[in-house]
Amino acid sequence: MQNIFKWNLPQIYTAGSLIHQQTDIISTVEFNHTGELLATGDKGGRVVIFQQEPESKNQPQCRGEYNVYSTFQSHEPEFDYLKSLEIEEKINKIRWLPQKNAAQFLLSTNDKTIKLWKISERDKRPEGYNLKEEDGRYRDPNTVTTLRVPIFRPMDLMVEASPRRVFANAHTYHINSIAVNSDYETYLSADDLRINLWHLEITDRSFNIVDIKPANMEELTEVITAAEFHPNQCNTFVYSSSKGTIRMCDMRASALCDKHAKMFEEPEDPNNRSFFSEIISSISDVKFSHSGRYMMTRDYLSVKIWDLNMETRPVETYQVHEYLRSKLCSLYENDCIFDKFECCWNGNDSVVMTGSYNNFFRMFDRGYRQDVTLEASRENSKPRSVLKPRKVSTGGKRKKDEISVDSLDFNKKILHTAWHPLDNIIAVATTNNLYIFQEKLN
Amino acid sequence: MLGRGVKRKWSCLEEAEVVSEARQLVLGLCLEKLQRYQAGVELSLRRSVLLINTLRQIQEEMRSDGVGSCDVHPDSCLLRDDFREDVTVTCPGCSEGESPPELPSQEANGSDQQKPPAAVSDAVNAMGYLGDLALDDIFEDIDTSMYETSDLPSAWASGSLPQSHSTAGSLQSCLMDLNELDHIMEILVVETHLVGPGLQNGFSL
């Protein structure tokens, strides 16, 4: 097995509020464009940003550790008085903007409102004012006899997060995706039935570019599940549906992109047809490859790679946990069948990763045609040892170290994973813990 | 000694029974999930749509298999705007005064008591998208983005529906309540149409 599958150096962070001593559920994980920063959002509306320490000269083999850089409350719970419903503060998605100056910017969204946050550092402060004391009190002007020039003195690093824009009141339904355009000026937000296009500077207006709401809501049979902009074609975006289709739209064609330019759909395998066929075909995530040539979709049981030039079927299909196919009825009963797993590409698009149950996550090497199942758990994460591959036994005979399907813990699900854009560093979120693994370099 | 033909016939019947039982189970689960909700929290539209599509698929299969004595077609009901007036809770095949049909997931012998599609379509619609109805047309010229409902009308979501459990009795009373609310909703929509947009703010069920 090649090195890509040897992971160690786990750092484990528990999400939640230190002040209130509560753990929380991580709801999104995202590296920034350089990989130096890693943001997580949780159910309590908080955003925690980790920063990678610079590589130390003592240990050149070891990439820097990630430490907490900034924590802030992004969204608060709100109450919609008109509908008598609570609007959850849970952060559904975070997307970083590329860095343009000293400050960092990210977009975070809950079900209804998107916010642009500025994260800036302050490591100097002015001292020596003429009219103010050091503690801020104003001096009596009569006591000022000389003039001096205030100077900047170093201080302990302070990281401040401030909301710069609030994009609200544009979504009737729950926002499931936000995606920044490659023009770095606009971004899209998608809810169950509509997709809106925003300009980062303008908060009181957005353009509706996709609307699949039927005139008669009783005819509704399909919802939007995810949307993403093409990484380098600023006019192209895709959106996935609950029926397993992906539509690619070109914004140059018309103002309203209800008519797709391409539709990607794989015909159903008649042998695998069941009551739950539609539910398991529902796409939970769609991600373009970094190259822009491919896109990956995640449905309940598999990960599919599509060539953007071929709409009829995916070019690659990877089974994440095929052993669950015979358990669909139980998974339907306990609602697990509605779980939305995300997926991600590594930096050079050669490996894809997605989560599963029992705190397992899977990696598929496209080139070497290899796959591995790993586990994110404290017991299995000793600092020096390499993560051991796991195996689920499907047949009658269970080998040593294998785990049987019936012993899987379906409450331990890994829905969110992220891969560093340039290095082999991964962030894996279990329910309320964040694991950061680095590739073992020999 | 049984002939070969008879053996095959039995296994076919068994298979049909197993499929039918599975269908009933999933049908029951569908209905149970559609009724289960958390007061004060909006339901996931994706989940509701997937559940209702599964329900429709099962109904379709049941109908094509010739199961159930009901003549009412749920799909045509769904398409008609005035369906709520015409469709009764129990289908014509089941006489009035009979005890409500058992929920399939409770009993193994689902063959006698079939869930009437009409009741299903009522549940489907009540739990579904009724909030959006004719309001769109009335308020076309007014920005109604704040008033659009996404899933359930506010009153229902705030707790006026009884919490459902897997019992036929509560399912039936639930459906009856939904019917009453249907009628109230209808009256309100008509009233709004007559009185005008100004009354919108004063509504509360």
XYZ file of C-alpha atoms in Angstrom, chain A residues 12-18 21-28 40-44 46 48 50 378 429-434:
30
model
C -8.380 15.687 18.816
C -10.499 18.699 19.654
C -13.875 18.594 21.328
C -16.419 21.053 20.041
C -18.434 23.087 22.446
C -18.342 26.002 24.767
C -15.699 26.063 27.478
C -19.118 23.348 29.562
C -21.285 21.866 26.905
C -20.186 19.707 24.038
C -21.701 20.393 20.691
C -22.180 18.724 17.386
C -19.798 19.725 14.617
C -21.801 20.597 11.533
C -19.190 21.700 9.021
C -15.367 24.296 11.999
C -18.969 25.260 12.639
C -21.202 23.659 15.211
C -24.819 23.236 16.171
C -24.526 26.029 18.717
C -20.101 28.839 16.913
C -13.765 27.732 15.705
C -7.524 26.422 13.896
C -9.562 8.030 20.849
C -15.433 15.286 12.399
C -17.174 12.706 14.546
C -20.297 13.857 16.359
C -18.577 16.313 18.619
C -14.879 15.753 18.144
C -12.569 16.976 15.430
